[in-house]
Amino acid sequence: QVQLQESGPGLVKPSQTLSLTCTVSGGSIKSGGYYWSWIRQHPGKGLEWIGYIYYTGSTSYNPSLKSRLSISADTSKNQFSLNLSPATAADTAVYYCGRFVWSPNKYYFDFWGQGTLVTVSS
Amino acid sequence: EIVLTQSPGTLSLSPGERATLSCRASQSVSSSFLAWYQQKPGQAPRLLIYGASTRATGIPDRFTGSGSGADFTLTINSLEPEDFAVYYCQQYGSSQPITFGQGTRLEIK
């Protein structure tokens, strides 16, 4: 059973960098057919896809965040990370990491982390 | 970007009734690319349906997905108390960002 766990500061100051790491267990991020993803949910709102990374290092970002966003992976630690800079109050949300299945007739998030609340405030 | 519009925003039903949730896309979506999730308070979303109509592992058969083109439906037959939650549709596009609908809240009447 694949498990994902987000980690990082719960409080970030405006204009600083929002950084989160997702640690994957029970499976390797070097496995083909999966995009390792970040999704966020503003308080009381719906889900917003942030972006994902393939084990080759290929990335895809939400155009609305692309100019501030970087997603990277450390395959030796089986982790992938998100950096969003500069952070603003509008980035206050619960951040989830998830595994997106990408194969013929299968395009969906099958495993999610528990989510971590990040508040951007001075 | 493909916009997914879910309706109704809130659905109030009683246990045992049938729920019909709609997801309409701003342009045609391949059925392969359409999924449904259930989210309960304080929890991550859970995959229910992928490929518009295939139930994920462990999902009861009272959950049925259907539709094609730009109109998709999630039907929940004979609602159980644990089914009251928020439901999201999601689409993947090969050259488009992944998008979610805004959600339908299914509440107990």
mmCIF file of N, CA and C in Angstrom, chain A residues 9-55:
data_model
loop_
_atom_site.group_PDB
_atom_site.id
_atom_site.type_symbol
_atom_site.label_atom_id
_atom_site.label_comp_id
_atom_site.label_asym_id
_atom_site.label_seq_id
_atom_site.Cartn_x
_atom_site.Cartn_y
_atom_site.Cartn_z
ATOM 1 N N PRO A 9 6.752 23.708 6.967
ATOM 2 C CA PRO A 9 6.238 24.717 7.902
ATOM 3 C C PRO A 9 4.743 24.937 7.745
ATOM 4 N N GLY A 10 4.077 25.122 8.871
ATOM 5 C CA GLY A 10 2.651 25.416 8.838
ATOM 6 C C GLY A 10 2.364 26.905 8.728
ATOM 7 N N LEU A 11 3.401 27.706 8.929
ATOM 8 C CA LEU A 11 3.248 29.158 8.865
ATOM 9 C C LEU A 11 4.381 29.741 8.028
ATOM 10 N N VAL A 12 4.001 30.519 7.046
ATOM 11 C CA VAL A 12 4.969 31.146 6.143
ATOM 12 C C VAL A 12 4.656 32.644 6.075
ATOM 13 N N LYS A 13 5.682 33.454 6.081
ATOM 14 C CA LYS A 13 5.472 34.904 5.975
ATOM 15 C C LYS A 13 5.246 35.306 4.516
ATOM 16 N N PRO A 14 4.422 36.300 4.302
ATOM 17 C CA PRO A 14 4.226 36.800 2.933
ATOM 18 C C PRO A 14 5.558 37.204 2.323
ATOM 19 N N SER A 15 5.682 36.938 1.039
ATOM 20 C CA SER A 15 6.859 37.218 0.201
ATOM 21 C C SER A 15 7.959 36.171 0.371
ATOM 22 N N GLN A 16 7.832 35.290 1.364
ATOM 23 C CA GLN A 16 8.813 34.217 1.505
ATOM 24 C C GLN A 16 8.421 33.017 0.648
ATOM 25 N N THR A 17 9.197 31.941 0.767
ATOM 26 C CA THR A 17 8.956 30.751 -0.037
ATOM 27 C C THR A 17 8.186 29.711 0.757
ATOM 28 N N LEU A 18 7.117 29.242 0.163
ATOM 29 C CA LEU A 18 6.338 28.149 0.739
ATOM 30 C C LEU A 18 6.962 26.847 0.238
ATOM 31 N N SER A 19 7.509 26.076 1.147
ATOM 32 C CA SER A 19 8.195 24.838 0.766
ATOM 33 C C SER A 19 7.581 23.648 1.486
ATOM 34 N N LEU A 20 7.260 22.624 0.736
ATOM 35 C CA LEU A 20 6.712 21.390 1.290
ATOM 36 C C LEU A 20 7.400 20.200 0.640
ATOM 37 N N THR A 21 7.479 19.127 1.410
ATOM 38 C CA THR A 21 8.050 17.876 0.914
ATOM 39 C C THR A 21 7.052 16.755 1.125
ATOM 40 N N CYS A 22 6.980 15.859 0.166
ATOM 41 C CA CYS A 22 6.135 14.670 0.265
ATOM 42 C C CYS A 22 7.028 13.437 0.263
ATOM 43 N N THR A 23 6.921 12.655 1.312
ATOM 44 C CA THR A 23 7.684 11.413 1.424
ATOM 45 C C THR A 23 6.786 10.253 1.065
ATOM 46 N N VAL A 24 7.242 9.438 0.134
ATOM 47 C CA VAL A 24 6.459 8.304 -0.355
ATOM 48 C C VAL A 24 7.013 7.011 0.231
ATOM 49 N N SER A 25 6.133 6.184 0.733
ATOM 50 C CA SER A 25 6.523 4.855 1.228
ATOM 51 C C SER A 25 5.621 3.807 0.604
ATOM 52 N N GLY A 26 6.131 2.580 0.554
ATOM 53 C CA GLY A 26 5.339 1.496 -0.021
ATOM 54 C C GLY A 26 5.381 1.445 -1.535
ATOM 55 N N GLY A 27 6.191 2.292 -2.127
ATOM 56 C CA GLY A 27 6.326 2.321 -3.583
ATOM 57 C C GLY A 27 7.408 3.305 -3.956
ATOM 58 N N SER A 28 7.929 3.169 -5.151
ATOM 59 C CA SER A 28 9.029 4.026 -5.585
ATOM 60 C C SER A 28 8.539 5.113 -6.537
ATOM 61 N N ILE A 29 9.043 6.339 -6.328
ATOM 62 C CA ILE A 29 8.658 7.405 -7.255
ATOM 63 C C ILE A 29 9.343 7.213 -8.614
ATOM 64 N N LYS A 30 10.264 6.231 -8.686
ATOM 65 C CA LYS A 30 10.905 5.932 -9.968
ATOM 66 C C LYS A 30 10.078 4.976 -10.818
ATOM 67 N N SER A 31 8.936 4.548 -10.289
ATOM 68 C CA SER A 31 8.060 3.672 -11.063
ATOM 69 C C SER A 31 7.405 4.465 -12.191
ATOM 70 N N GLY A 32 7.415 3.906 -13.369
ATOM 71 C CA GLY A 32 6.755 4.571 -14.487
ATOM 72 C C GLY A 32 5.248 4.504 -14.351
ATOM 73 N N GLY A 33 4.575 5.437 -15.056
ATOM 74 C CA GLY A 33 3.122 5.400 -15.076
ATOM 75 C C GLY A 33 2.452 6.220 -13.993
ATOM 76 N N TYR A 34 3.244 6.986 -13.255
ATOM 77 C CA TYR A 34 2.687 7.818 -12.192
ATOM 78 C C TYR A 34 3.287 9.221 -12.239
ATOM 79 N N TYR A 35 2.412 10.193 -12.049
ATOM 80 C CA TYR A 35 2.848 11.574 -11.869
ATOM 81 C C TYR A 35 2.699 11.909 -10.383
ATOM 82 N N TRP A 36 3.731 12.412 -9.790
ATOM 83 C CA TRP A 36 3.725 12.747 -8.368
ATOM 84 C C TRP A 36 3.317 14.205 -8.242
ATOM 85 N N SER A 37 2.221 14.415 -7.522
ATOM 86 C CA SER A 37 1.446 15.644 -7.681
ATOM 87 C C SER A 37 1.248 16.413 -6.394
ATOM 88 N N TRP A 38 0.969 17.695 -6.578
ATOM 89 C CA TRP A 38 0.530 18.567 -5.496
ATOM 90 C C TRP A 38 -0.843 19.134 -5.842
ATOM 91 N N ILE A 39 -1.712 19.113 -4.854
ATOM 92 C CA ILE A 39 -3.067 19.655 -4.978
ATOM 93 C C ILE A 39 -3.321 20.470 -3.704
ATOM 94 N N ARG A 40 -4.077 21.553 -3.831
ATOM 95 C CA ARG A 40 -4.378 22.323 -2.633
ATOM 96 C C ARG A 40 -5.874 22.606 -2.542
ATOM 97 N N GLN A 41 -6.284 22.964 -1.337
ATOM 98 C CA GLN A 41 -7.695 23.233 -1.074
ATOM 99 C C GLN A 41 -7.772 24.433 -0.145
ATOM 100 N N HIS A 42 -8.233 25.547 -0.675
ATOM 101 C CA HIS A 42 -8.425 26.719 0.161
ATOM 102 C C HIS A 42 -9.510 26.433 1.182
ATOM 103 N N PRO A 43 -9.448 27.076 2.350
ATOM 104 C CA PRO A 43 -10.410 26.787 3.419
ATOM 105 C C PRO A 43 -11.852 26.845 2.946
ATOM 106 N N GLY A 44 -12.556 25.739 3.124
ATOM 107 C CA GLY A 44 -13.967 25.670 2.756
ATOM 108 C C GLY A 44 -14.242 25.663 1.273
ATOM 109 N N LYS A 45 -13.192 25.473 0.462
ATOM 110 C CA LYS A 45 -13.361 25.546 -0.992
ATOM 111 C C LYS A 45 -13.038 24.205 -1.655
ATOM 112 N N GLY A 46 -13.009 24.237 -2.980
ATOM 113 C CA GLY A 46 -12.758 23.025 -3.750
ATOM 114 C C GLY A 46 -11.281 22.756 -3.957
ATOM 115 N N LEU A 47 -11.007 21.775 -4.784
ATOM 116 C CA LEU A 47 -9.655 21.297 -5.019
ATOM 117 C C LEU A 47 -9.018 22.008 -6.211
ATOM 118 N N GLU A 48 -7.739 22.310 -6.079
ATOM 119 C CA GLU A 48 -6.992 22.974 -7.149
ATOM 120 C C GLU A 48 -5.706 22.190 -7.417
ATOM 121 N N TRP A 49 -5.542 21.722 -8.638
ATOM 122 C CA TRP A 49 -4.304 21.046 -9.002
ATOM 123 C C TRP A 49 -3.181 22.069 -9.121
ATOM 124 N N ILE A 50 -2.054 21.772 -8.499
ATOM 125 C CA ILE A 50 -0.914 22.688 -8.523
ATOM 126 C C ILE A 50 0.071 22.295 -9.622
ATOM 127 N N GLY A 51 0.418 21.016 -9.643
ATOM 128 C CA GLY A 51 1.380 20.561 -10.635
ATOM 129 C C GLY A 51 1.862 19.164 -10.303
ATOM 130 N N TYR A 52 2.682 18.596 -11.198
ATOM 131 C CA TYR A 52 3.229 17.273 -10.924
ATOM 132 C C TYR A 52 4.589 17.100 -11.587
ATOM 133 N N ILE A 53 5.250 16.047 -11.125
ATOM 134 C CA ILE A 53 6.561 15.695 -11.655
ATOM 135 C C ILE A 53 6.593 14.216 -11.964
ATOM 136 N N TYR A 54 7.252 13.872 -13.059
ATOM 137 C CA TYR A 54 7.473 12.477 -13.427
ATOM 138 C C TYR A 54 8.867 12.104 -12.939
ATOM 139 N N TYR A 55 9.126 10.820 -12.795
ATOM 140 C CA TYR A 55 10.409 10.422 -12.209
ATOM 141 C C TYR A 55 11.597 10.842 -13.076
#
